[in-house]
Short mmCIF file of C-alpha atoms and ligand atoms in Angstrom, two decimals:
data_model
loop_
_atom_site.label_atom_id
_atom_site.label_comp_id
_atom_site.label_asym_id
_atom_site.label_seq_id
_atom_site.Cartn_x
_atom_site.Cartn_y
_atom_site.Cartn_z
CA UNK A 1 -156.23 -57.78 -158.71
CA UNK A 2 -154.40 -54.56 -159.21
CA UNK A 3 -150.77 -53.68 -159.49
CA UNK A 4 -149.20 -52.23 -156.36
CA UNK A 5 -146.25 -49.85 -156.46
CA UNK A 6 -144.05 -48.80 -153.58
CA UNK A 7 -144.15 -45.02 -153.60
CA UNK A 8 -141.04 -43.30 -152.22
CA UNK A 9 -143.22 -40.28 -151.43
CA UNK A 10 -145.56 -42.10 -149.04
CA UNK A 11 -143.16 -44.91 -148.16
CA UNK A 12 -145.80 -47.54 -148.78
CA UNK A 13 -147.17 -49.79 -151.46
CA UNK A 14 -150.16 -48.24 -153.17
CA UNK A 15 -152.64 -49.57 -155.64
CA UNK A 16 -151.69 -48.31 -159.08
CA UNK A 17 -154.41 -46.13 -160.60
CA UNK A 18 -153.31 -44.35 -163.77
CA UNK A 19 -154.69 -40.89 -164.56
CA UNK A 20 -156.22 -42.13 -167.81
CA UNK A 21 -157.65 -45.61 -167.83
CA UNK A 22 -155.48 -48.09 -169.69
CA UNK A 23 -152.65 -45.61 -170.22
CA UNK A 24 -149.43 -44.99 -168.32
CA UNK A 25 -147.38 -41.81 -168.47
CA UNK A 26 -143.94 -42.67 -167.23
CA UNK A 27 -140.71 -40.66 -167.02
CA UNK A 28 -137.27 -41.94 -165.99
CA UNK A 29 -134.13 -39.84 -165.72
CA UNK A 30 -131.67 -40.86 -168.40
CA UNK A 31 -127.91 -40.61 -168.71
CA UNK A 32 -125.65 -37.62 -169.02
CA UNK A 33 -124.11 -38.49 -172.35
CA UNK A 34 -120.37 -37.96 -171.85
CA UNK A 35 -119.29 -41.55 -171.31
CA UNK A 36 -120.28 -45.20 -171.64
CA UNK A 37 -122.80 -46.11 -169.00
CA UNK A 38 -121.76 -48.38 -166.13
CA UNK A 39 -123.40 -51.49 -164.72
CA UNK A 40 -125.09 -49.52 -161.93
CA UNK A 41 -126.86 -47.43 -164.59
CA UNK A 42 -127.56 -50.64 -166.50
CA UNK A 43 -129.45 -52.01 -163.51
CA UNK A 44 -131.69 -48.92 -163.37
CA UNK A 45 -132.35 -48.98 -167.12
CA UNK A 46 -133.14 -52.71 -167.07
CA UNK A 47 -135.52 -52.28 -164.12
CA UNK A 48 -137.53 -49.52 -165.81
CA UNK A 49 -137.53 -51.47 -169.07
CA UNK A 50 -138.99 -54.41 -167.11
CA UNK A 51 -141.59 -52.18 -165.42
CA UNK A 52 -142.58 -50.84 -168.81
CA UNK A 53 -142.68 -54.31 -170.42
CA UNK A 54 -144.76 -55.66 -167.53
CA UNK A 55 -147.25 -52.79 -167.68
CA UNK A 56 -147.59 -53.48 -171.40
CA UNK A 57 -148.00 -57.20 -170.66
CA UNK A 58 -150.87 -56.26 -168.31
CA UNK A 59 -152.53 -54.40 -171.16
CA UNK A 60 -151.53 -50.80 -170.55
CA UNK A 61 -150.47 -48.49 -173.30
CA UNK A 62 -147.25 -47.01 -171.94
CA UNK A 63 -145.81 -43.69 -172.97
CA UNK A 64 -142.26 -43.86 -171.66
CA UNK A 65 -139.95 -40.87 -171.75
CA UNK A 66 -136.27 -41.07 -170.86
CA UNK A 67 -134.15 -37.98 -171.39
CA UNK A 68 -130.57 -37.44 -172.46
CA UNK A 69 -128.77 -34.75 -170.45
CA UNK A 70 -126.67 -33.25 -173.22
CA UNK A 71 -125.46 -30.06 -171.54
CA UNK A 72 -123.85 -29.81 -168.10
CA UNK A 73 -120.49 -29.24 -166.37
CA UNK A 74 -119.17 -32.75 -167.03
CA UNK A 75 -120.02 -32.52 -170.72
CA UNK A 76 -118.31 -29.14 -171.05
CA UNK A 77 -115.21 -30.45 -169.28
CA UNK A 78 -115.02 -33.52 -171.51
CA UNK A 79 -115.46 -31.45 -174.68
CA UNK A 80 -112.66 -29.10 -173.60
CA UNK A 81 -110.36 -32.01 -172.80
CA UNK A 82 -110.93 -33.55 -176.20
CA UNK A 83 -110.91 -30.29 -178.12
CA UNK A 84 -114.36 -30.87 -179.63
CA UNK A 85 -117.78 -29.30 -179.11
CA UNK A 86 -120.28 -30.36 -176.44
CA UNK A 87 -122.59 -31.33 -179.28
CA UNK A 88 -119.94 -33.71 -180.69
CA UNK A 89 -119.61 -35.41 -177.31
CA UNK A 90 -123.39 -35.70 -176.99
CA UNK A 91 -123.82 -37.14 -180.50
CA UNK A 92 -121.12 -39.73 -179.94
CA UNK A 93 -122.32 -40.97 -176.56
CA UNK A 94 -126.00 -40.97 -177.49
CA UNK A 95 -125.11 -43.41 -180.28
CA UNK A 96 -123.00 -45.44 -177.85
CA UNK A 97 -125.89 -45.46 -175.37
CA UNK A 98 -128.21 -46.91 -178.01
CA UNK A 99 -125.68 -49.59 -178.94
CA UNK A 100 -125.30 -50.80 -175.36
CA UNK A 101 -128.97 -50.43 -174.45
CA UNK A 102 -130.05 -52.30 -177.60
CA UNK A 103 -127.55 -55.04 -176.80
CA UNK A 104 -129.05 -55.30 -173.30
CA UNK A 105 -132.44 -55.73 -174.98
CA UNK A 106 -133.73 -52.53 -173.41
CA UNK A 107 -136.69 -51.48 -175.53
CA UNK A 108 -136.35 -47.99 -176.93
CA UNK A 109 -138.31 -45.36 -175.03
CA UNK A 110 -141.27 -43.73 -176.72
CA UNK A 111 -139.07 -40.65 -176.89
CA UNK A 112 -135.56 -39.71 -175.74
CA UNK A 113 -135.73 -35.90 -175.57
CA UNK A 114 -132.49 -33.95 -175.23
CA UNK A 115 -132.20 -30.91 -172.96
CA UNK A 116 -130.77 -28.71 -175.71
CA UNK A 117 -133.84 -29.35 -177.87
CA UNK A 118 -136.12 -27.86 -175.21
CA UNK A 119 -134.33 -24.59 -174.43
CA UNK A 120 -137.36 -22.42 -175.31
CA UNK A 121 -139.68 -24.48 -173.12
CA UNK A 122 -137.13 -24.39 -170.30
CA UNK A 123 -136.88 -20.60 -170.53
CA UNK A 124 -140.70 -20.31 -170.41
CA UNK A 125 -140.76 -22.58 -167.36
CA UNK A 126 -138.12 -20.53 -165.53
CA UNK A 127 -139.88 -17.28 -166.50
CA UNK A 128 -143.09 -18.54 -164.91
CA UNK A 129 -141.23 -19.38 -161.71
CA UNK A 130 -139.70 -15.88 -161.60
CA UNK A 131 -143.12 -14.29 -162.30
CA UNK A 132 -144.76 -16.31 -159.53
CA UNK A 133 -142.08 -15.28 -157.03
CA UNK A 134 -140.51 -18.73 -156.66
CA UNK A 135 -137.27 -17.77 -158.39
CA UNK A 136 -134.89 -14.80 -158.36
CA UNK A 137 -132.23 -13.45 -160.67
CA UNK A 138 -128.64 -12.63 -159.65
CA UNK A 139 -126.05 -11.50 -162.24
CA UNK A 140 -127.62 -13.52 -165.05
CA UNK A 141 -128.15 -16.64 -162.91
CA UNK A 142 -131.63 -17.68 -161.84
CA UNK A 143 -132.15 -19.54 -158.56
CA UNK A 144 -135.14 -21.36 -157.13
CA UNK A 145 -136.05 -20.05 -153.67
CA UNK A 146 -136.55 -23.26 -151.68
CA UNK A 147 -138.09 -21.47 -148.68
CA UNK A 148 -141.00 -20.38 -150.90
CA UNK A 149 -141.99 -23.98 -151.63
CA UNK A 150 -143.41 -25.09 -148.31
CA UNK A 151 -143.23 -28.80 -149.04
CA UNK A 152 -139.55 -28.82 -149.94
CA UNK A 153 -138.02 -32.07 -148.64
CA UNK A 154 -141.23 -34.14 -148.81
CA UNK A 155 -139.86 -36.82 -151.14
CA UNK A 156 -136.66 -37.43 -149.19
CA UNK A 157 -138.53 -36.95 -145.89
CA UNK A 158 -136.31 -34.19 -144.60
CA UNK A 159 -137.29 -30.77 -143.28
CA UNK A 160 -135.74 -27.72 -144.85
CA UNK A 161 -134.25 -26.81 -141.45
CA UNK A 162 -132.42 -30.15 -141.27
CA UNK A 163 -131.27 -29.80 -144.84
CA UNK A 164 -129.92 -26.31 -144.25
CA UNK A 165 -128.16 -27.39 -141.06
CA UNK A 166 -126.56 -30.24 -143.00
CA UNK A 167 -125.45 -28.05 -145.89
CA UNK A 168 -121.73 -27.98 -145.21
CA UNK A 169 -120.79 -26.83 -148.64
CA UNK A 170 -119.63 -23.26 -148.81
CA UNK A 171 -122.72 -21.27 -149.34
CA UNK A 172 -122.79 -19.08 -152.38
CA UNK A 173 -123.11 -15.51 -151.06
CA UNK A 174 -125.48 -14.66 -153.86
CA UNK A 175 -128.01 -17.31 -152.89
CA UNK A 176 -130.74 -16.29 -150.47
CA UNK A 177 -130.88 -19.69 -148.75
CA UNK A 178 -128.38 -22.56 -148.59
CA UNK A 179 -130.64 -25.06 -150.39
CA UNK A 180 -131.54 -22.78 -153.31
CA UNK A 181 -130.45 -24.24 -156.64
CA UNK A 182 -129.74 -22.91 -160.12
CA UNK A 183 -132.47 -22.97 -162.75
CA UNK A 184 -130.41 -21.02 -165.26
CA UNK A 185 -126.65 -20.46 -165.30
CA UNK A 186 -125.08 -17.33 -166.82
CA UNK A 187 -122.54 -17.98 -169.55
CA UNK A 188 -118.93 -18.37 -168.53
CA UNK A 189 -115.96 -18.04 -170.88
CA UNK A 190 -115.74 -20.95 -173.32
CA UNK A 191 -119.17 -22.39 -172.53
CA UNK A 192 -122.03 -22.94 -174.97
CA UNK A 193 -124.87 -20.53 -174.32
CA UNK A 194 -128.39 -19.62 -175.44
CA UNK A 195 -130.07 -16.21 -175.28
CA UNK A 196 -132.56 -15.69 -172.48
CA UNK A 197 -134.35 -12.81 -170.71
CA UNK A 198 -131.50 -12.94 -168.15
CA UNK A 199 -128.71 -12.84 -170.73
CA UNK A 200 -126.83 -15.68 -172.43
CA UNK A 201 -126.59 -18.88 -170.44
CA UNK A 202 -127.66 -22.50 -170.14
CA UNK A 203 -130.19 -24.49 -168.12
CA UNK A 204 -129.40 -26.15 -164.79
CA UNK A 205 -129.78 -29.91 -164.64
CA UNK A 206 -133.01 -30.27 -162.62
CA UNK A 207 -135.13 -27.95 -164.74
CA UNK A 208 -134.71 -30.02 -167.91
CA UNK A 209 -136.56 -33.03 -166.45
CA UNK A 210 -139.44 -30.91 -165.10
CA UNK A 211 -139.79 -29.18 -168.46
CA UNK A 212 -139.58 -32.23 -170.69
CA UNK A 213 -141.89 -34.33 -168.49
CA UNK A 214 -144.45 -31.52 -168.48
CA UNK A 215 -144.15 -30.81 -172.22
CA UNK A 216 -144.32 -34.43 -173.34
CA UNK A 217 -146.54 -36.05 -170.70
CA UNK A 218 -148.51 -33.26 -169.00
CA UNK A 219 -148.49 -31.42 -165.68
CA UNK A 220 -149.17 -34.57 -163.66
CA UNK A 221 -147.65 -37.88 -164.68
CA UNK A 222 -148.24 -41.40 -163.39
CA UNK A 223 -144.78 -42.77 -162.64
CA UNK A 224 -141.48 -40.96 -162.20
CA UNK A 225 -138.40 -43.06 -161.68
CA UNK A 226 -134.66 -43.09 -161.37
CA UNK A 227 -131.76 -44.41 -159.32
CA UNK A 228 -132.00 -43.99 -155.53
CA UNK A 229 -129.15 -41.47 -155.70
CA UNK A 230 -131.52 -39.10 -157.53
CA UNK A 231 -134.07 -38.80 -154.69
CA UNK A 232 -132.15 -35.88 -153.27
CA UNK A 233 -131.57 -33.31 -154.53
CA UNK A 234 -132.56 -34.03 -158.14
CA UNK A 235 -136.10 -35.34 -157.71
CA UNK A 236 -136.79 -33.10 -154.73
CA UNK A 237 -135.91 -30.14 -156.95
CA UNK A 238 -137.96 -31.44 -159.86
CA UNK A 239 -140.99 -31.60 -157.54
CA UNK A 240 -140.39 -28.09 -156.18
CA UNK A 241 -140.13 -26.55 -159.65
CA UNK A 242 -143.03 -28.45 -161.21
CA UNK A 243 -145.48 -28.12 -158.34
CA UNK A 244 -144.61 -24.46 -157.70
CA UNK A 245 -145.31 -23.64 -161.31
CA UNK A 246 -148.30 -25.88 -162.04
CA UNK A 247 -149.97 -25.98 -158.63
CA UNK A 248 -150.67 -29.71 -158.88
CA UNK A 249 -148.87 -32.95 -158.02
CA UNK A 250 -145.98 -33.66 -160.38
CA UNK A 251 -146.00 -37.48 -160.23
CA UNK A 252 -148.40 -39.87 -158.51
CA UNK A 253 -145.85 -42.67 -157.96
CA UNK A 254 -142.13 -42.25 -157.32
CA UNK A 255 -140.01 -45.35 -157.95
CA UNK A 256 -136.31 -45.65 -157.08
CA UNK A 257 -133.85 -48.41 -157.86
CA UNK A 258 -131.34 -49.28 -155.12
CA UNK A 259 -127.57 -49.34 -155.52
CA UNK A 260 -125.42 -51.94 -157.17
CA UNK A 261 -122.24 -52.84 -155.28
CA UNK A 262 -119.29 -54.69 -156.76
CA UNK A 263 -117.78 -57.48 -154.64
CA UNK A 264 -119.59 -55.94 -151.68
CA UNK A 265 -117.99 -52.54 -152.16
CA UNK A 266 -119.26 -49.34 -153.65
CA UNK A 267 -118.26 -49.23 -157.31
CA UNK A 268 -115.63 -46.60 -158.03
CA UNK A 269 -112.80 -46.04 -160.47
CA UNK A 270 -110.33 -45.60 -157.61
CA UNK A 271 -111.17 -49.03 -156.14
CA UNK A 272 -110.56 -50.58 -159.53
CA UNK A 273 -113.94 -52.30 -159.47
CA UNK A 274 -115.63 -50.15 -162.08
CA UNK A 275 -117.33 -51.87 -165.02
CA UNK A 276 -119.07 -50.37 -168.00
CA UNK A 277 -122.06 -52.25 -169.37
CA UNK A 278 -120.09 -52.73 -172.57
CA UNK A 279 -117.25 -54.57 -170.82
CA UNK A 280 -119.71 -57.01 -169.28
CA UNK A 281 -121.59 -57.43 -172.56
CA UNK A 282 -118.35 -58.60 -174.16
CA UNK A 283 -118.29 -61.57 -171.79
CA UNK A 284 -121.94 -62.28 -171.06
CA UNK A 285 -125.13 -62.53 -173.01
CA UNK A 286 -127.73 -59.80 -172.41
CA UNK A 287 -130.18 -62.32 -171.01
CA UNK A 288 -127.62 -63.52 -168.44
CA UNK A 289 -127.09 -59.92 -167.33
CA UNK A 290 -130.85 -59.29 -167.16
CA UNK A 291 -131.51 -62.49 -165.21
CA UNK A 292 -128.80 -61.46 -162.76
CA UNK A 293 -130.01 -57.86 -162.40
CA UNK A 294 -133.63 -58.95 -161.89
CA UNK A 295 -132.82 -61.77 -159.47
CA UNK A 296 -133.08 -59.32 -156.57
CA UNK A 297 -135.89 -56.90 -155.81
CA UNK A 298 -135.21 -53.49 -157.34
CA UNK A 299 -135.54 -51.74 -153.98
CA UNK A 300 -132.77 -53.85 -152.42
CA UNK A 301 -129.10 -53.25 -153.13
CA UNK A 302 -127.61 -55.94 -155.32
CA UNK A 303 -124.09 -57.30 -155.18
CA UNK A 304 -122.34 -57.76 -158.49
CA UNK A 305 -119.45 -60.13 -159.14
CA UNK A 306 -118.30 -62.23 -162.07
CA UNK A 307 -118.96 -65.38 -160.01
CA UNK A 308 -122.58 -64.33 -159.57
CA UNK A 309 -122.86 -63.68 -163.29
CA UNK A 310 -121.49 -67.17 -163.94
CA UNK A 311 -124.20 -68.54 -161.67
CA UNK A 312 -126.81 -66.57 -163.60
CA UNK A 313 -125.38 -68.04 -166.79
CA UNK A 314 -125.83 -71.61 -165.55
CA UNK A 315 -129.30 -70.76 -164.28
CA UNK A 316 -130.30 -69.39 -167.68
CA UNK A 317 -128.89 -72.52 -169.33
CA UNK A 318 -131.18 -74.64 -167.13
CA UNK A 319 -134.15 -72.64 -168.41
CA UNK A 320 -133.04 -72.96 -172.03
CA UNK A 321 -132.49 -76.70 -171.61
CA UNK A 322 -136.14 -76.98 -170.67
CA UNK A 323 -137.08 -74.87 -173.70
CA UNK A 324 -134.97 -77.12 -175.94
CA UNK A 325 -136.48 -80.22 -174.34
CA UNK A 326 -140.00 -78.94 -175.03
CA UNK A 327 -139.13 -78.01 -178.60
CA UNK A 328 -137.80 -81.51 -179.12
CA UNK A 329 -140.92 -83.07 -177.57
CA UNK A 330 -143.13 -80.95 -179.82
CA UNK A 331 -141.24 -82.23 -182.83
CA UNK A 332 -141.48 -85.92 -182.00
CA UNK A 333 -144.63 -86.24 -179.90
CA UNK A 334 -148.05 -87.37 -180.96
CA UNK A 335 -150.70 -84.83 -181.89
CA UNK A 336 -153.49 -86.33 -179.83
CA UNK A 337 -155.98 -85.56 -177.10
CA UNK A 338 -154.74 -85.45 -173.50
CA UNK A 339 -154.77 -88.64 -171.52
CA UNK A 340 -156.52 -88.52 -168.16
CA UNK A 341 -153.20 -88.43 -166.27
CA UNK A 342 -152.06 -85.43 -168.36
CA UNK A 343 -155.13 -83.28 -167.71
CA UNK A 344 -154.11 -82.32 -164.18
CA UNK A 345 -150.72 -80.88 -165.20
CA UNK A 346 -152.20 -79.26 -168.31
CA UNK A 347 -154.66 -77.35 -166.12
CA UNK A 348 -152.14 -76.70 -163.38
CA UNK A 349 -149.89 -74.82 -165.83
CA UNK A 350 -152.29 -71.87 -165.46
CA UNK A 351 -151.52 -71.63 -161.76
CA UNK A 352 -147.88 -70.77 -162.54
CA UNK A 353 -149.04 -67.83 -164.59
CA UNK A 354 -151.36 -66.71 -161.79
CA UNK A 355 -148.55 -66.87 -159.23
CA UNK A 356 -146.20 -65.02 -161.57
CA UNK A 357 -148.72 -62.22 -162.07
CA UNK A 358 -149.32 -62.06 -158.33
CA UNK A 359 -145.56 -61.63 -157.75
CA UNK A 360 -145.10 -59.02 -160.46
CA UNK A 361 -148.25 -57.14 -159.43
CA UNK A 362 -146.71 -56.83 -155.97
CA UNK A 363 -144.35 -53.95 -156.74
CA UNK A 364 -142.67 -55.79 -159.63
CA UNK A 365 -141.20 -58.58 -157.52
CA UNK A 366 -138.97 -60.02 -160.23
CA UNK A 367 -137.08 -62.18 -157.70
CA UNK A 368 -140.24 -64.15 -156.90
CA UNK A 369 -141.32 -64.14 -160.53
CA UNK A 370 -138.02 -65.76 -161.54
CA UNK A 371 -138.30 -68.47 -158.88
CA UNK A 372 -141.80 -69.25 -160.16
CA UNK A 373 -140.35 -69.78 -163.64
CA UNK A 374 -137.81 -72.18 -162.13
CA UNK A 375 -140.59 -74.06 -160.32
CA UNK A 376 -142.43 -74.34 -163.61
CA UNK A 377 -139.34 -75.63 -165.41
CA UNK A 378 -138.69 -78.24 -162.73
CA UNK A 379 -142.21 -79.57 -163.09
CA UNK A 380 -142.04 -79.49 -166.86
CA UNK A 381 -138.91 -81.62 -166.78
CA UNK A 382 -140.57 -84.30 -164.67
CA UNK A 383 -144.03 -84.22 -166.27
CA UNK A 384 -143.37 -83.84 -169.97
CA UNK A 385 -141.67 -86.56 -172.03
CA UNK A 386 -141.42 -87.62 -175.66
CA UNK A 387 -144.52 -89.72 -175.12
CA UNK A 388 -146.56 -86.74 -173.89
CA UNK A 389 -149.28 -85.14 -175.96
CA UNK A 390 -147.98 -82.44 -178.29
CA UNK A 391 -150.53 -79.91 -177.03
CA UNK A 392 -149.27 -80.32 -173.46
CA UNK A 393 -145.67 -79.58 -174.48
CA UNK A 394 -146.84 -76.66 -176.63
CA UNK A 395 -148.79 -75.08 -173.80
CA UNK A 396 -145.81 -75.41 -171.43
CA UNK A 397 -143.42 -73.92 -173.98
CA UNK A 398 -145.71 -70.98 -174.75
CA UNK A 399 -146.05 -70.30 -171.04
CA UNK A 400 -142.29 -70.33 -170.34
CA UNK A 401 -141.68 -67.93 -173.22
CA UNK A 402 -144.59 -65.73 -172.15
CA UNK A 403 -143.36 -65.40 -168.56
CA UNK A 404 -139.84 -64.60 -169.77
CA UNK A 405 -141.16 -61.75 -171.93
CA UNK A 406 -141.59 -58.96 -169.35
CA UNK A 407 -138.14 -59.81 -167.94
CA UNK A 408 -136.57 -59.73 -171.39
CA UNK A 409 -135.34 -63.35 -171.16
CA UNK A 410 -136.10 -66.64 -172.93
CA UNK A 411 -136.73 -64.85 -176.17
CA UNK A 412 -134.07 -66.61 -178.23
CA UNK A 413 -134.36 -69.63 -180.41
CA UNK A 414 -132.43 -72.47 -178.78
CA UNK A 415 -130.88 -73.45 -182.08
CA UNK A 416 -129.23 -70.08 -182.62
CA UNK A 417 -127.87 -69.92 -179.10
CA UNK A 418 -126.40 -73.40 -179.43
CA UNK A 419 -124.68 -72.47 -182.69
CA UNK A 420 -123.24 -69.37 -181.05
CA UNK A 421 -121.88 -71.48 -178.21
CA UNK A 422 -120.23 -73.86 -180.69
CA UNK A 423 -118.63 -70.99 -182.62
CA UNK A 424 -117.35 -69.55 -179.37
CA UNK A 425 -115.77 -72.86 -178.31
CA UNK A 426 -114.13 -73.28 -181.70
CA UNK A 427 -112.66 -69.81 -181.43
CA UNK A 428 -111.39 -70.58 -177.96
CA UNK A 429 -109.78 -73.77 -179.24
CA UNK A 430 -108.06 -71.93 -182.09
CA UNK A 431 -106.69 -69.42 -179.61
CA UNK A 432 -105.41 -72.22 -177.36
CA UNK A 433 -103.65 -73.82 -180.32
CA UNK A 434 -102.05 -70.57 -181.31
CA UNK A 435 -100.76 -70.25 -177.77
CA UNK A 436 -99.54 -73.86 -177.98
CA UNK A 437 -101.85 -74.84 -175.15
CA UNK A 438 -102.67 -78.22 -176.70
CA UNK A 439 -104.09 -79.67 -173.50
CA UNK A 440 -106.81 -77.00 -173.49
CA UNK A 441 -107.37 -77.36 -177.24
CA UNK A 442 -107.93 -81.11 -176.83
CA UNK A 443 -110.22 -80.55 -173.90
CA UNK A 444 -112.40 -78.24 -175.98
CA UNK A 445 -112.46 -80.75 -178.85
CA UNK A 446 -113.71 -83.38 -176.36
CA UNK A 447 -116.30 -80.99 -175.00
CA UNK A 448 -117.59 -80.34 -178.50
CA UNK A 449 -117.68 -84.06 -179.20
CA UNK A 450 -119.91 -84.51 -176.16
CA UNK A 451 -122.20 -81.90 -177.65
CA UNK A 452 -122.29 -84.01 -180.83
CA UNK A 453 -120.00 -81.74 -182.82
CA UNK A 454 -117.15 -83.04 -184.96
CA UNK A 455 -114.33 -80.69 -186.00
CA UNK A 456 -112.48 -80.97 -189.27
CA UNK A 457 -109.32 -79.03 -189.97
CA UNK A 458 -109.34 -78.00 -193.62
CA UNK A 459 -107.06 -75.70 -195.63
CA UNK A 460 -109.86 -73.08 -195.39
CA UNK A 461 -109.92 -73.31 -191.61
CA UNK A 462 -111.91 -75.29 -189.11
CA UNK A 463 -115.29 -76.68 -190.12
CA UNK A 464 -117.80 -78.35 -187.89
CA UNK A 465 -120.67 -80.70 -188.37
CA UNK A 466 -123.15 -82.54 -186.20
CA UNK A 467 -122.60 -86.26 -185.71
ZN1 ZN B 501 -134.24 -36.10 -164.00
#
């Protein structure tokens, strides 16, 4: 069985065949580093992290590149507003990106190249396009001539005529055609600039991805991904530049992650429904957020709300209860051979793994994969008891943890997570007492008692112990 990937280019699922056997060259467009990233970005990052983890789980060696856009209009504006340099803004938000991404358990990419570190390569790339007649220079700007690239529009399935007819924006007089886009932008007052054959300036946005993908992964890569909003014009332009220059396909599989809506509306600051990943991480564990984000297929829009996150939280707790149950059984059960009645379930455990792989192989269907884990947990709860054979419980536990791996869930020790929960409740109780909400404080004390935790108020503060 092979992995199938839905390719935006051909609009169908295709069998995944990497260029080099056993290796995957994958590029995903990263953030423009002028702000904290929002939960819509978080969804895209989590999806590509899951794709990467799953490919690794299936035995591939994955080289995963995700760039940082560290020079563009928004960055310049932000730097001017704050009275600092563009480089300062980039440094700050790259560090903030790593903090949030690490907290979301997003594995670090093989490399995170920054546009400003590839200026020479970008200039070479643009020079080649000018030399080959695909680009032209006007007053220190360089534009890509979209009419020269006959397949322009092939990714977004639009003809250049339709695109031009739809281009309502005021057309820059200096451009030859409405869809032409900037490869290099001449320096304006107060902007950072680098020397180039066309005078001082800076790269356009699209060219950085073409250049860094080509430099770090080669002229043709296996998988190129990003949010669905990048299909046009960003990825269309990346294809035009790369294929015009190199004369070969840029990427063999194009993957796009659908939108995330908030309370069934488009997320926007003006609607007051805008959340950064950091805000959500303050309230929810990374695994809850990942379980929620992966509970729908990545090509379908997902609706985000705090209620839905609460549901994901309870769902994750059900999974961890099963993990805790198995850990307990392993501790107390007998280390013996399987009884006849245990053999069937012991062997059947493998079928859950087969179904999981079948779901994930089918264009990374995490929604189905998650329901298979729930099926497994339900059966574990009915089939495995303290009297079961230790090796049965051990096999079930290993399997649950293994299937959680590519999704980035079920990786925690149950003991640690329980301790964290207790600390959190104690803190909540202290806050309630401070606010003289004694009813709530008592309720929390009762809740802790049910969990087998006794609180003691001491001069040094609150201590807790297990009954
Ligand atoms: Zn890009």
